PDB file of C-alpha atoms in Angstrom:
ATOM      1  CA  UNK Q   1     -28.703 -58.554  16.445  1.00  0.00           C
ATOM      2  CA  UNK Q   2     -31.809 -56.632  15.317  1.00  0.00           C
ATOM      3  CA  UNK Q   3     -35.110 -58.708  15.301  1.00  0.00           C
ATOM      4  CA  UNK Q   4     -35.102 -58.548  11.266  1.00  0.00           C
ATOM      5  CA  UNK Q   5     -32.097 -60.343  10.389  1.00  0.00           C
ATOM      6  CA  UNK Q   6     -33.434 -63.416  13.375  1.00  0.00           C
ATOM      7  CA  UNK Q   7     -36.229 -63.447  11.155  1.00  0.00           C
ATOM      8  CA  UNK Q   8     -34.544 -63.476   8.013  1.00  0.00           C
ATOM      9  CA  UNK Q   9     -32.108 -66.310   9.574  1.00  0.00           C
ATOM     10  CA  UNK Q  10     -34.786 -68.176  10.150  1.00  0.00           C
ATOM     11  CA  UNK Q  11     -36.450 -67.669   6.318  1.00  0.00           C
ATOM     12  CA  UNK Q  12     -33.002 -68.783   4.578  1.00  0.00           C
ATOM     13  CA  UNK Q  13     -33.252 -71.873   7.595  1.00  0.00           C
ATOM     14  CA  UNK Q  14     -37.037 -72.826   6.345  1.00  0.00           C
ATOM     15  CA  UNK Q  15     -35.628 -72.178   3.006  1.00  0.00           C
ATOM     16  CA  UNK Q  16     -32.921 -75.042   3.557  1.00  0.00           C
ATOM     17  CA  UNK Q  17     -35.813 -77.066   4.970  1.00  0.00           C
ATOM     18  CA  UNK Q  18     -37.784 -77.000   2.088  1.00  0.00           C
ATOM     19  CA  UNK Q  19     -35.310 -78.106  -0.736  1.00  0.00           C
ATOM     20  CA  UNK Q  20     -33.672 -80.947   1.589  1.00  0.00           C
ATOM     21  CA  UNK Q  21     -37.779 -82.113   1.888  1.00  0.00           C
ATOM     22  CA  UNK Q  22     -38.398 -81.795  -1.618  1.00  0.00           C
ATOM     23  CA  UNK Q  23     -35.088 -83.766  -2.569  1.00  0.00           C
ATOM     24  CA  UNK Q  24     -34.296 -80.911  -4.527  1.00  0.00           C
ATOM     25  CA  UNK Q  25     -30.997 -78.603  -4.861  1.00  0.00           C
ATOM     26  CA  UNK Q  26     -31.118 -75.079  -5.295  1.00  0.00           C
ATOM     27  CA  UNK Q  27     -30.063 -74.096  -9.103  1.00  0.00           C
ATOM     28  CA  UNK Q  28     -29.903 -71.030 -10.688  1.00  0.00           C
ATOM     29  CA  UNK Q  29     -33.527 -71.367 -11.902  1.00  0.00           C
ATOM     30  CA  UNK Q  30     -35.310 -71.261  -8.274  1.00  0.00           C
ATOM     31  CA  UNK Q  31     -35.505 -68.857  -6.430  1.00  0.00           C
ATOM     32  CA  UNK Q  32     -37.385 -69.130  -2.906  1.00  0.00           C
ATOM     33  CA  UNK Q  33     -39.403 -66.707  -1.288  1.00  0.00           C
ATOM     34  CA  UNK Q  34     -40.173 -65.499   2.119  1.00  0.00           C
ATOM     35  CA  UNK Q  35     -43.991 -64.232   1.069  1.00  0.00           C
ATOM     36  CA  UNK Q  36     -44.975 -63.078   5.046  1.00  0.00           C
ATOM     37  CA  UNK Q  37     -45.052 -63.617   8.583  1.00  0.00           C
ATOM     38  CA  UNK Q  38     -47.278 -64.544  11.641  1.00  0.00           C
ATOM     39  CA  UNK Q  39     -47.562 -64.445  14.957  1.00  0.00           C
ATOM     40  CA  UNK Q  40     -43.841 -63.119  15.215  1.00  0.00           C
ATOM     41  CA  UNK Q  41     -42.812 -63.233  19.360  1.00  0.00           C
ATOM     42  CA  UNK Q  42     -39.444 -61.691  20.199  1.00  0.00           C
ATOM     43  CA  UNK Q  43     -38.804 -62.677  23.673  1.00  0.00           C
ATOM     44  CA  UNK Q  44     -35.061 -61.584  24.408  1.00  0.00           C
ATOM     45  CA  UNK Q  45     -32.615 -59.746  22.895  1.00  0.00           C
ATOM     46  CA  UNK Q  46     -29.493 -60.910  21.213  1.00  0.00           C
ATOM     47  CA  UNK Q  47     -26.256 -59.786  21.753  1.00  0.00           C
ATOM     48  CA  UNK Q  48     -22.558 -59.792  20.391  1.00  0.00           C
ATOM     49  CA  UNK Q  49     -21.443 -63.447  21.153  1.00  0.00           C
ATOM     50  CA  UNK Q  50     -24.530 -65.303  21.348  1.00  0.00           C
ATOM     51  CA  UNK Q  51     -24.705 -68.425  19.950  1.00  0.00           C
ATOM     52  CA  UNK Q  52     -28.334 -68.404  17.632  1.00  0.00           C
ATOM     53  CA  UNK Q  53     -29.653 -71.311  17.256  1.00  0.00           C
ATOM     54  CA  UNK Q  54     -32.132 -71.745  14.560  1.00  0.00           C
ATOM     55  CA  UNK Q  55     -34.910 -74.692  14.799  1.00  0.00           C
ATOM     56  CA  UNK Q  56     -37.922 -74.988  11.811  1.00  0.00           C
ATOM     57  CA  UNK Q  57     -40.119 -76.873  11.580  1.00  0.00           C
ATOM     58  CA  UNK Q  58     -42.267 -77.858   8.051  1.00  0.00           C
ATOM     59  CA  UNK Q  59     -46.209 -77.436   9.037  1.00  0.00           C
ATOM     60  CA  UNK Q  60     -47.826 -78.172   5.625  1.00  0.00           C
ATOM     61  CA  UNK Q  61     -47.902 -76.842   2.019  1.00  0.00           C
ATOM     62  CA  UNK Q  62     -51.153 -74.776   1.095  1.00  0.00           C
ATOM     63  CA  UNK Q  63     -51.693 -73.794  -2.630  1.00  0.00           C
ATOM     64  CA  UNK Q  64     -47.811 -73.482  -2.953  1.00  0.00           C
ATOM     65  CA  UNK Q  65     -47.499 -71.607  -0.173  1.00  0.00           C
ATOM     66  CA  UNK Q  66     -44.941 -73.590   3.098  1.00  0.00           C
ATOM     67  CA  UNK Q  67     -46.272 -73.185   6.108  1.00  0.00           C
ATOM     68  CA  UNK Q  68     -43.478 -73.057   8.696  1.00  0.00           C
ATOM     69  CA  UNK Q  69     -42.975 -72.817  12.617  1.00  0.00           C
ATOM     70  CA  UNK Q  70     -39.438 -71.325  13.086  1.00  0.00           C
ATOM     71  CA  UNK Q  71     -37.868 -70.469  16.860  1.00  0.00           C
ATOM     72  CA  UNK Q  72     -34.261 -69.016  17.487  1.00  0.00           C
ATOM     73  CA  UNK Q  73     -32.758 -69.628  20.592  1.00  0.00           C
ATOM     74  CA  UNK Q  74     -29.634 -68.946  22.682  1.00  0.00           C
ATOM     75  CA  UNK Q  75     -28.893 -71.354  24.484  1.00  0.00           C
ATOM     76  CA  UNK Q  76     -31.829 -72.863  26.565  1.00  0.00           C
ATOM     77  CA  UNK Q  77     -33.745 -69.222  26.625  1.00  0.00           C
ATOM     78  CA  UNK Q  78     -36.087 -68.756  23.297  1.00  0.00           C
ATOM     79  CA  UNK Q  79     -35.187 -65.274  21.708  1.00  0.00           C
ATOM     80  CA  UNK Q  80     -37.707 -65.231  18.792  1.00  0.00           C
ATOM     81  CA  UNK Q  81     -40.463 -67.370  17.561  1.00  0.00           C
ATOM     82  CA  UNK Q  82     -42.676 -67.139  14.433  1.00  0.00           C
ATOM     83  CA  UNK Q  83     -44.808 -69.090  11.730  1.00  0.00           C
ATOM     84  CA  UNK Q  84     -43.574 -68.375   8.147  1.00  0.00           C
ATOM     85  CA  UNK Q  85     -44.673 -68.277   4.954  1.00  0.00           C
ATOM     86  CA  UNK Q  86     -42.570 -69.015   1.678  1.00  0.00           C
ATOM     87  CA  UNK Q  87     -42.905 -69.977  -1.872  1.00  0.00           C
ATOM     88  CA  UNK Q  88     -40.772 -71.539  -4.329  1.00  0.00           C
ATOM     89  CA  UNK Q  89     -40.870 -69.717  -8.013  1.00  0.00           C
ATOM     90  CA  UNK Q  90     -39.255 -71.179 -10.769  1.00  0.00           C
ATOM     91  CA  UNK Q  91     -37.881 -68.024 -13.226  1.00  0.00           C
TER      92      UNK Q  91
END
């Protein structure tokens, strides 16, 4: 599994995250973006039949911006770790 589509698991995870904090559900007038990326660490690949397992974790919430620490594992062994930033848009 290429190292884009970890990350991009991980965005649509924090994305999740955010509406379950904000006691919010996703309608068809919010729309959540993944605005960038930091410190992005891929540590191991990922393979056909790996189980990913996706932990994120809400930092804080800076001029609208969620901060967010995201890892993916498999199994015990960390394949990808990164701090995200997103932003919910009403349109």
């Amino acid at each position: 599994m290429p190292g884009v589509l970890v990350i991009e698991a991980l965005a649509q995870a924090a994305a999740i995250l955010a509406f379950k904090t904000r006691g919010q559900k996703p309608d068809n007038k919010s729309v959540y973006y993944f605005v960038g990326i930091d410190d992005a660490r891929f540590k191991r690949p990922v393979v056909p039949g790996d189980q990913l397992l996706l932990e994120v974790l809400f930092g804080r919430e800076v001029r609208g911006l969620g901060v967010f620490s995201a890892r993916a594992r498999v199994g015990e062994a960390l394949a990808a770790e990164a701090k995200l930033l997103c932003t919910l848009r009403n349109i």
